[in-house]
Amino acid sequence: MIIKTIEKKIKIALNPIFLNIKNNSNDHNIITHLQITIVCEHFTTQNLIQRHRLIYKILTKNIMQQIHAISLNTYSVIEWNNIIHDKNVECL
């Protein structure tokens, strides 16, 4: 439930080209640890701190109180394409 809520809020606010939310709460009965990867054109003009502040603002206090830890991976489209390219080159 909480993952769907987070996904919906991020999609509405940022319209990302890629969004992955991974539940890393293996040792817990509830969802407490998340890893979120977001690729968004909006991040092109923002530094890492600005991106993270934006995500925390989108998630609101209510959602943040339900989660113990969030790992954010935020990329512009250009950064993401470079990562994908580098991974493909390593495979050759």
PDB file of N, CA and C in Angstrom:
ATOM      1  N   MET A   1       0.817  -1.199   0.000  1.00  0.00           N
ATOM      2  CA  MET A   1       0.000   0.000   0.000  1.00  0.00           C
ATOM      3  C   MET A   1       0.863   1.268   0.000  1.00  0.00           C
ATOM      4  N   ILE A   2       1.839   1.331   0.913  1.00  0.00           N
ATOM      5  CA  ILE A   2       2.673   2.523   1.000  1.00  0.00           C
ATOM      6  C   ILE A   2       3.519   2.700  -0.260  1.00  0.00           C
ATOM      7  N   ILE A   3       3.960   1.604  -0.852  1.00  0.00           N
ATOM      8  CA  ILE A   3       4.762   1.695  -2.074  1.00  0.00           C
ATOM      9  C   ILE A   3       3.925   2.264  -3.215  1.00  0.00           C
ATOM     10  N   LYS A   4       2.690   1.828  -3.341  1.00  0.00           N
ATOM     11  CA  LYS A   4       1.800   2.350  -4.391  1.00  0.00           C
ATOM     12  C   LYS A   4       1.536   3.834  -4.186  1.00  0.00           C
ATOM     13  N   THR A   5       1.376   4.255  -2.940  1.00  0.00           N
ATOM     14  CA  THR A   5       1.150   5.667  -2.634  1.00  0.00           C
ATOM     15  C   THR A   5       2.364   6.498  -3.025  1.00  0.00           C
ATOM     16  N   ILE A   6       3.544   6.026  -2.677  1.00  0.00           N
ATOM     17  CA  ILE A   6       4.779   6.728  -3.025  1.00  0.00           C
ATOM     18  C   ILE A   6       4.937   6.802  -4.540  1.00  0.00           C
ATOM     19  N   GLU A   7       4.703   5.682  -5.205  1.00  0.00           N
ATOM     20  CA  GLU A   7       4.807   5.632  -6.664  1.00  0.00           C
ATOM     21  C   GLU A   7       3.866   6.646  -7.310  1.00  0.00           C
ATOM     22  N   LYS A   8       2.643   6.696  -6.848  1.00  0.00           N
ATOM     23  CA  LYS A   8       1.650   7.615  -7.407  1.00  0.00           C
ATOM     24  C   LYS A   8       2.068   9.070  -7.201  1.00  0.00           C
ATOM     25  N   LYS A   9       2.504   9.413  -6.004  1.00  0.00           N
ATOM     26  CA  LYS A   9       2.904  10.794  -5.712  1.00  0.00           C
ATOM     27  C   LYS A   9       4.086  11.230  -6.582  1.00  0.00           C
ATOM     28  N   ILE A  10       5.079  10.358  -6.727  1.00  0.00           N
ATOM     29  CA  ILE A  10       6.251  10.708  -7.535  1.00  0.00           C
ATOM     30  C   ILE A  10       5.875  10.837  -9.005  1.00  0.00           C
ATOM     31  N   LYS A  11       5.052   9.923  -9.499  1.00  0.00           N
ATOM     32  CA  LYS A  11       4.646   9.982 -10.909  1.00  0.00           C
ATOM     33  C   LYS A  11       3.854  11.251 -11.208  1.00  0.00           C
ATOM     34  N   ILE A  12       2.966  11.625 -10.316  1.00  0.00           N
ATOM     35  CA  ILE A  12       2.164  12.834 -10.524  1.00  0.00           C
ATOM     36  C   ILE A  12       3.047  14.080 -10.490  1.00  0.00           C
ATOM     37  N   ALA A  13       3.964  14.138  -9.539  1.00  0.00           N
ATOM     38  CA  ALA A  13       4.782  15.335  -9.357  1.00  0.00           C
ATOM     39  C   ALA A  13       5.888  15.486 -10.393  1.00  0.00           C
ATOM     40  N   LEU A  14       6.494  14.380 -10.822  1.00  0.00           N
ATOM     41  CA  LEU A  14       7.699  14.471 -11.651  1.00  0.00           C
ATOM     42  C   LEU A  14       7.594  13.859 -13.039  1.00  0.00           C
ATOM     43  N   ASN A  15       6.619  13.000 -13.254  1.00  0.00           N
ATOM     44  CA  ASN A  15       6.498  12.298 -14.528  1.00  0.00           C
ATOM     45  C   ASN A  15       7.846  11.689 -14.944  1.00  0.00           C
ATOM     46  N   PRO A  16       8.416  10.828 -14.108  1.00  0.00           N
ATOM     47  CA  PRO A  16       9.743  10.278 -14.400  1.00  0.00           C
ATOM     48  C   PRO A  16       9.726   9.339 -15.600  1.00  0.00           C
ATOM     49  N   ILE A  17      10.882   9.237 -16.271  1.00  0.00           N
ATOM     50  CA  ILE A  17      10.965   8.271 -17.370  1.00  0.00           C
ATOM     51  C   ILE A  17      11.280   6.877 -16.832  1.00  0.00           C
ATOM     52  N   PHE A  18      11.790   6.825 -15.600  1.00  0.00           N
ATOM     53  CA  PHE A  18      12.037   5.542 -14.940  1.00  0.00           C
ATOM     54  C   PHE A  18      11.840   5.728 -13.443  1.00  0.00           C
ATOM     55  N   LEU A  19      11.126   4.787 -12.839  1.00  0.00           N
ATOM     56  CA  LEU A  19      10.904   4.798 -11.391  1.00  0.00           C
ATOM     57  C   LEU A  19      10.916   3.367 -10.891  1.00  0.00           C
ATOM     58  N   ASN A  20      11.761   3.106  -9.915  1.00  0.00           N
ATOM     59  CA  ASN A  20      11.819   1.779  -9.300  1.00  0.00           C
ATOM     60  C   ASN A  20      11.838   1.953  -7.787  1.00  0.00           C
ATOM     61  N   ILE A  21      10.921   1.281  -7.122  1.00  0.00           N
ATOM     62  CA  ILE A  21      10.863   1.316  -5.664  1.00  0.00           C
ATOM     63  C   ILE A  21      11.076  -0.105  -5.166  1.00  0.00           C
ATOM     64  N   LYS A  22      12.160  -0.292  -4.441  1.00  0.00           N
ATOM     65  CA  LYS A  22      12.521  -1.623  -3.955  1.00  0.00           C
ATOM     66  C   LYS A  22      12.351  -1.673  -2.435  1.00  0.00           C
ATOM     67  N   ASN A  23      11.656  -2.691  -1.976  1.00  0.00           N
ATOM     68  CA  ASN A  23      11.453  -2.904  -0.552  1.00  0.00           C
ATOM     69  C   ASN A  23      12.657  -3.659   0.012  1.00  0.00           C
ATOM     70  N   ASN A  24      13.423  -3.007   0.874  1.00  0.00           N
ATOM     71  CA  ASN A  24      14.587  -3.630   1.504  1.00  0.00           C
ATOM     72  C   ASN A  24      14.324  -3.956   2.974  1.00  0.00           C
ATOM     73  N   SER A  25      13.087  -4.232   3.305  1.00  0.00           N
ATOM     74  CA  SER A  25      12.686  -4.484   4.695  1.00  0.00           C
ATOM     75  C   SER A  25      12.686  -5.972   5.010  1.00  0.00           C
ATOM     76  N   ASN A  26      13.677  -6.684   4.581  1.00  0.00           N
ATOM     77  CA  ASN A  26      13.716  -8.144   4.691  1.00  0.00           C
ATOM     78  C   ASN A  26      13.514  -8.665   6.105  1.00  0.00           C
ATOM     79  N   ASP A  27      14.065  -7.994   7.089  1.00  0.00           N
ATOM     80  CA  ASP A  27      14.006  -8.489   8.465  1.00  0.00           C
ATOM     81  C   ASP A  27      12.855  -7.894   9.274  1.00  0.00           C
ATOM     82  N   HIS A  28      11.908  -7.291   8.593  1.00  0.00           N
ATOM     83  CA  HIS A  28      10.815  -6.618   9.295  1.00  0.00           C
ATOM     84  C   HIS A  28       9.468  -7.130   8.791  1.00  0.00           C
ATOM     85  N   ASN A  29       8.472  -7.042   9.635  1.00  0.00           N
ATOM     86  CA  ASN A  29       7.123  -7.477   9.258  1.00  0.00           C
ATOM     87  C   ASN A  29       6.387  -6.439   8.423  1.00  0.00           C
ATOM     88  N   ILE A  30       6.859  -5.207   8.473  1.00  0.00           N
ATOM     89  CA  ILE A  30       6.227  -4.131   7.707  1.00  0.00           C
ATOM     90  C   ILE A  30       7.281  -3.469   6.828  1.00  0.00           C
ATOM     91  N   ILE A  31       6.820  -2.646   5.907  1.00  0.00           N
ATOM     92  CA  ILE A  31       7.738  -1.936   5.010  1.00  0.00           C
ATOM     93  C   ILE A  31       8.361  -0.777   5.774  1.00  0.00           C
ATOM     94  N   THR A  32       9.671  -0.843   5.983  1.00  0.00           N
ATOM     95  CA  THR A  32      10.372   0.198   6.729  1.00  0.00           C
ATOM     96  C   THR A  32      11.581   0.763   5.992  1.00  0.00           C
ATOM     97  N   HIS A  33      12.132   0.015   5.050  1.00  0.00           N
ATOM     98  CA  HIS A  33      13.340   0.415   4.329  1.00  0.00           C
ATOM     99  C   HIS A  33      13.087   0.330   2.820  1.00  0.00           C
ATOM    100  N   LEU A  34      13.268   1.454   2.144  1.00  0.00           N
ATOM    101  CA  LEU A  34      13.029   1.498   0.702  1.00  0.00           C
ATOM    102  C   LEU A  34      14.245   2.043  -0.032  1.00  0.00           C
ATOM    103  N   GLN A  35      14.447   1.535  -1.233  1.00  0.00           N
ATOM    104  CA  GLN A  35      15.430   2.091  -2.159  1.00  0.00           C
ATOM    105  C   GLN A  35      14.642   2.581  -3.368  1.00  0.00           C
ATOM    106  N   ILE A  36      14.760   3.878  -3.647  1.00  0.00           N
ATOM    107  CA  ILE A  36      13.991   4.481  -4.733  1.00  0.00           C
ATOM    108  C   ILE A  36      14.955   5.032  -5.776  1.00  0.00           C
ATOM    109  N   THR A  37      14.774   4.594  -7.017  1.00  0.00           N
ATOM    110  CA  THR A  37      15.555   5.105  -8.140  1.00  0.00           C
ATOM    111  C   THR A  37      14.613   5.878  -9.048  1.00  0.00           C
ATOM    112  N   ILE A  38      14.988   7.124  -9.339  1.00  0.00           N
ATOM    113  CA  ILE A  38      14.147   7.998 -10.161  1.00  0.00           C
ATOM    114  C   ILE A  38      15.010   8.627 -11.247  1.00  0.00           C
ATOM    115  N   VAL A  39      14.532   8.549 -12.480  1.00  0.00           N
ATOM    116  CA  VAL A  39      15.172   9.230 -13.604  1.00  0.00           C
ATOM    117  C   VAL A  39      14.159  10.231 -14.134  1.00  0.00           C
ATOM    118  N   CYS A  40      14.577  11.494 -14.164  1.00  0.00           N
ATOM    119  CA  CYS A  40      13.621  12.552 -14.496  1.00  0.00           C
ATOM    120  C   CYS A  40      14.326  13.708 -15.199  1.00  0.00           C
ATOM    121  N   GLU A  41      13.696  14.225 -16.210  1.00  0.00           N
ATOM    122  CA  GLU A  41      14.232  15.378 -16.938  1.00  0.00           C
ATOM    123  C   GLU A  41      14.370  16.590 -16.016  1.00  0.00           C
ATOM    124  N   HIS A  42      13.476  16.699 -15.059  1.00  0.00           N
ATOM    125  CA  HIS A  42      13.472  17.821 -14.113  1.00  0.00           C
ATOM    126  C   HIS A  42      14.787  17.915 -13.327  1.00  0.00           C
ATOM    127  N   PHE A  43      15.475  16.793 -13.155  1.00  0.00           N
ATOM    128  CA  PHE A  43      16.705  16.773 -12.362  1.00  0.00           C
ATOM    129  C   PHE A  43      17.906  17.374 -13.094  1.00  0.00           C
ATOM    130  N   THR A  44      17.768  17.671 -14.362  1.00  0.00           N
ATOM    131  CA  THR A  44      18.884  18.195 -15.157  1.00  0.00           C
ATOM    132  C   THR A  44      19.461  19.468 -14.552  1.00  0.00           C
ATOM    133  N   THR A  45      18.610  20.313 -14.017  1.00  0.00           N
ATOM    134  CA  THR A  45      19.050  21.607 -13.486  1.00  0.00           C
ATOM    135  C   THR A  45      19.237  21.602 -11.973  1.00  0.00           C
ATOM    136  N   GLN A  46      19.143  20.435 -11.358  1.00  0.00           N
ATOM    137  CA  GLN A  46      19.236  20.366  -9.897  1.00  0.00           C
ATOM    138  C   GLN A  46      20.449  19.556  -9.455  1.00  0.00           C
ATOM    139  N   ASN A  47      21.050  19.997  -8.354  1.00  0.00           N
ATOM    140  CA  ASN A  47      22.126  19.193  -7.775  1.00  0.00           C
ATOM    141  C   ASN A  47      21.509  18.103  -6.898  1.00  0.00           C
ATOM    142  N   LEU A  48      22.343  17.245  -6.361  1.00  0.00           N
ATOM    143  CA  LEU A  48      21.869  16.093  -5.597  1.00  0.00           C
ATOM    144  C   LEU A  48      21.021  16.496  -4.386  1.00  0.00           C
ATOM    145  N   ILE A  49      21.451  17.496  -3.659  1.00  0.00           N
ATOM    146  CA  ILE A  49      20.702  17.933  -2.475  1.00  0.00           C
ATOM    147  C   ILE A  49      19.333  18.470  -2.872  1.00  0.00           C
ATOM    148  N   GLN A  50      19.269  19.254  -3.928  1.00  0.00           N
ATOM    149  CA  GLN A  50      17.984  19.779  -4.399  1.00  0.00           C
ATOM    150  C   GLN A  50      17.043  18.655  -4.806  1.00  0.00           C
ATOM    151  N   ARG A  51      17.566  17.652  -5.459  1.00  0.00           N
ATOM    152  CA  ARG A  51      16.757  16.506  -5.882  1.00  0.00           C
ATOM    153  C   ARG A  51      16.176  15.780  -4.672  1.00  0.00           C
ATOM    154  N   HIS A  52      17.013  15.511  -3.691  1.00  0.00           N
ATOM    155  CA  HIS A  52      16.559  14.779  -2.510  1.00  0.00           C
ATOM    156  C   HIS A  52      15.542  15.595  -1.716  1.00  0.00           C
ATOM    157  N   ARG A  53      15.779  16.883  -1.586  1.00  0.00           N
ATOM    158  CA  ARG A  53      14.806  17.745  -0.892  1.00  0.00           C
ATOM    159  C   ARG A  53      13.457  17.710  -1.597  1.00  0.00           C
ATOM    160  N   LEU A  54      13.491  17.733  -2.910  1.00  0.00           N
ATOM    161  CA  LEU A  54      12.255  17.685  -3.684  1.00  0.00           C
ATOM    162  C   LEU A  54      11.501  16.383  -3.428  1.00  0.00           C
ATOM    163  N   ILE A  55      12.195  15.272  -3.428  1.00  0.00           N
ATOM    164  CA  ILE A  55      11.546  13.977  -3.191  1.00  0.00           C
ATOM    165  C   ILE A  55      10.951  13.933  -1.790  1.00  0.00           C
ATOM    166  N   TYR A  56      11.702  14.387  -0.790  1.00  0.00           N
ATOM    167  CA  TYR A  56      11.176  14.389   0.577  1.00  0.00           C
ATOM    168  C   TYR A  56       9.944  15.290   0.693  1.00  0.00           C
ATOM    169  N   LYS A  57       9.946  16.387  -0.026  1.00  0.00           N
ATOM    170  CA  LYS A  57       8.783  17.284  -0.021  1.00  0.00           C
ATOM    171  C   LYS A  57       7.573  16.596  -0.662  1.00  0.00           C
ATOM    172  N   ILE A  58       7.803  15.886  -1.746  1.00  0.00           N
ATOM    173  CA  ILE A  58       6.726  15.164  -2.429  1.00  0.00           C
ATOM    174  C   ILE A  58       6.139  14.084  -1.522  1.00  0.00           C
ATOM    175  N   LEU A  59       6.992  13.405  -0.778  1.00  0.00           N
ATOM    176  CA  LEU A  59       6.530  12.287   0.043  1.00  0.00           C
ATOM    177  C   LEU A  59       5.765  12.725   1.285  1.00  0.00           C
ATOM    178  N   THR A  60       5.889  13.925   1.706  1.00  0.00           N
ATOM    179  CA  THR A  60       5.168  14.499   2.846  1.00  0.00           C
ATOM    180  C   THR A  60       5.508  13.834   4.172  1.00  0.00           C
ATOM    181  N   LYS A  61       5.233  14.558   5.213  1.00  0.00           N
ATOM    182  CA  LYS A  61       5.543  14.092   6.564  1.00  0.00           C
ATOM    183  C   LYS A  61       4.799  12.805   6.905  1.00  0.00           C
ATOM    184  N   ASN A  62       3.557  12.688   6.489  1.00  0.00           N
ATOM    185  CA  ASN A  62       2.750  11.511   6.805  1.00  0.00           C
ATOM    186  C   ASN A  62       3.399  10.225   6.293  1.00  0.00           C
ATOM    187  N   ILE A  63       3.857  10.240   5.056  1.00  0.00           N
ATOM    188  CA  ILE A  63       4.510   9.058   4.482  1.00  0.00           C
ATOM    189  C   ILE A  63       5.855   8.819   5.155  1.00  0.00           C
ATOM    190  N   MET A  64       6.607   9.875   5.378  1.00  0.00           N
ATOM    191  CA  MET A  64       7.938   9.735   5.960  1.00  0.00           C
ATOM    192  C   MET A  64       7.884   9.158   7.372  1.00  0.00           C
ATOM    193  N   GLN A  65       6.805   9.398   8.090  1.00  0.00           N
ATOM    194  CA  GLN A  65       6.669   8.851   9.442  1.00  0.00           C
ATOM    195  C   GLN A  65       6.463   7.337   9.422  1.00  0.00           C
ATOM    196  N   GLN A  66       6.033   6.799   8.302  1.00  0.00           N
ATOM    197  CA  GLN A  66       5.791   5.364   8.184  1.00  0.00           C
ATOM    198  C   GLN A  66       7.034   4.584   7.750  1.00  0.00           C
ATOM    199  N   ILE A  67       8.041   5.291   7.266  1.00  0.00           N
ATOM    200  CA  ILE A  67       9.251   4.669   6.728  1.00  0.00           C
ATOM    201  C   ILE A  67      10.426   4.980   7.652  1.00  0.00           C
ATOM    202  N   HIS A  68      11.238   3.982   7.928  1.00  0.00           N
ATOM    203  CA  HIS A  68      12.414   4.183   8.782  1.00  0.00           C
ATOM    204  C   HIS A  68      13.602   4.718   7.975  1.00  0.00           C
ATOM    205  N   ALA A  69      13.801   4.187   6.763  1.00  0.00           N
ATOM    206  CA  ALA A  69      14.964   4.584   5.962  1.00  0.00           C
ATOM    207  C   ALA A  69      14.630   4.545   4.475  1.00  0.00           C
ATOM    208  N   ILE A  70      15.108   5.577   3.767  1.00  0.00           N
ATOM    209  CA  ILE A  70      14.944   5.641   2.313  1.00  0.00           C
ATOM    210  C   ILE A  70      16.312   5.915   1.696  1.00  0.00           C
ATOM    211  N   SER A  71      16.658   5.115   0.710  1.00  0.00           N
ATOM    212  CA  SER A  71      17.856   5.343  -0.085  1.00  0.00           C
ATOM    213  C   SER A  71      17.393   5.886  -1.430  1.00  0.00           C
ATOM    214  N   LEU A  72      17.856   7.089  -1.778  1.00  0.00           N
ATOM    215  CA  LEU A  72      17.439   7.720  -3.030  1.00  0.00           C
ATOM    216  C   LEU A  72      18.566   7.695  -4.051  1.00  0.00           C
ATOM    217  N   ASN A  73      18.237   7.266  -5.254  1.00  0.00           N
ATOM    218  CA  ASN A  73      19.125   7.351  -6.410  1.00  0.00           C
ATOM    219  C   ASN A  73      18.393   8.208  -7.431  1.00  0.00           C
ATOM    220  N   THR A  74      18.863   9.432  -7.610  1.00  0.00           N
ATOM    221  CA  THR A  74      18.176  10.369  -8.494  1.00  0.00           C
ATOM    222  C   THR A  74      19.098  10.751  -9.644  1.00  0.00           C
ATOM    223  N   TYR A  75      18.588  10.627 -10.861  1.00  0.00           N
ATOM    224  CA  TYR A  75      19.396  10.876 -12.053  1.00  0.00           C
ATOM    225  C   TYR A  75      18.635  11.721 -13.064  1.00  0.00           C
ATOM    226  N   SER A  76      19.376  12.581 -13.749  1.00  0.00           N
ATOM    227  CA  SER A  76      18.814  13.230 -14.929  1.00  0.00           C
ATOM    228  C   SER A  76      18.827  12.196 -16.057  1.00  0.00           C
ATOM    229  N   VAL A  77      18.148  12.496 -17.133  1.00  0.00           N
ATOM    230  CA  VAL A  77      18.115  11.568 -18.269  1.00  0.00           C
ATOM    231  C   VAL A  77      19.524  11.365 -18.833  1.00  0.00           C
ATOM    232  N   ILE A  78      20.291  12.427 -18.919  1.00  0.00           N
ATOM    233  CA  ILE A  78      21.660  12.336 -19.444  1.00  0.00           C
ATOM    234  C   ILE A  78      22.521  11.455 -18.544  1.00  0.00           C
ATOM    235  N   GLU A  79      22.425  11.657 -17.232  1.00  0.00           N
ATOM    236  CA  GLU A  79      23.196  10.829 -16.297  1.00  0.00           C
ATOM    237  C   GLU A  79      22.808   9.355 -16.421  1.00  0.00           C
ATOM    238  N   TRP A  80      21.515   9.109 -16.528  1.00  0.00           N
ATOM    239  CA  TRP A  80      21.020   7.733 -16.640  1.00  0.00           C
ATOM    240  C   TRP A  80      21.529   7.073 -17.924  1.00  0.00           C
ATOM    241  N   ASN A  81      21.463   7.807 -19.029  1.00  0.00           N
ATOM    242  CA  ASN A  81      21.949   7.259 -20.297  1.00  0.00           C
ATOM    243  C   ASN A  81      23.439   6.934 -20.224  1.00  0.00           C
ATOM    244  N   ASN A  82      24.202   7.766 -19.531  1.00  0.00           N
ATOM    245  CA  ASN A  82      25.634   7.493 -19.358  1.00  0.00           C
ATOM    246  C   ASN A  82      25.859   6.231 -18.529  1.00  0.00           C
ATOM    247  N   ILE A  83      25.064   6.042 -17.502  1.00  0.00           N
ATOM    248  CA  ILE A  83      25.174   4.840 -16.668  1.00  0.00           C
ATOM    249  C   ILE A  83      24.855   3.601 -17.495  1.00  0.00           C
ATOM    250  N   ILE A  84      23.770   3.662 -18.247  1.00  0.00           N
ATOM    251  CA  ILE A  84      23.374   2.533 -19.094  1.00  0.00           C
ATOM    252  C   ILE A  84      24.459   2.249 -20.127  1.00  0.00           C
ATOM    253  N   HIS A  85      24.983   3.304 -20.741  1.00  0.00           N
ATOM    254  CA  HIS A  85      26.042   3.147 -21.744  1.00  0.00           C
ATOM    255  C   HIS A  85      27.273   2.497 -21.128  1.00  0.00           C
ATOM    256  N   ASP A  86      27.682   2.980 -19.956  1.00  0.00           N
ATOM    257  CA  ASP A  86      28.862   2.419 -19.288  1.00  0.00           C
ATOM    258  C   ASP A  86      28.666   0.946 -18.947  1.00  0.00           C
ATOM    259  N   LYS A  87      27.479   0.567 -18.525  1.00  0.00           N
ATOM    260  CA  LYS A  87      27.201  -0.839 -18.213  1.00  0.00           C
ATOM    261  C   LYS A  87      27.259  -1.693 -19.475  1.00  0.00           C
ATOM    262  N   ASN A  88      26.759  -1.155 -20.576  1.00  0.00           N
ATOM    263  CA  ASN A  88      26.794  -1.894 -21.838  1.00  0.00           C
ATOM    264  C   ASN A  88      28.222  -2.067 -22.340  1.00  0.00           C
ATOM    265  N   VAL A  89      29.053  -1.067 -22.157  1.00  0.00           N
ATOM    266  CA  VAL A  89      30.446  -1.143 -22.580  1.00  0.00           C
ATOM    267  C   VAL A  89      31.178  -2.203 -21.762  1.00  0.00           C
ATOM    268  N   GLU A  90      30.887  -2.292 -20.466  1.00  0.00           N
ATOM    269  CA  GLU A  90      31.522  -3.293 -19.607  1.00  0.00           C
ATOM    270  C   GLU A  90      31.191  -4.708 -20.066  1.00  0.00           C
ATOM    271  N   CYS A  91      30.026  -4.888 -20.654  1.00  0.00           N
ATOM    272  CA  CYS A  91      29.593  -6.221 -21.085  1.00  0.00           C
ATOM    273  C   CYS A  91      30.315  -6.689 -22.340  1.00  0.00           C
ATOM    274  N   LEU A  92      30.903  -5.771 -23.083  1.00  0.00           N
ATOM    275  CA  LEU A  92      31.565  -6.140 -24.334  1.00  0.00           C
ATOM    276  C   LEU A  92      32.790  -6.894 -24.103  1.00  0.00           C
TER     277      LEU A  92
END
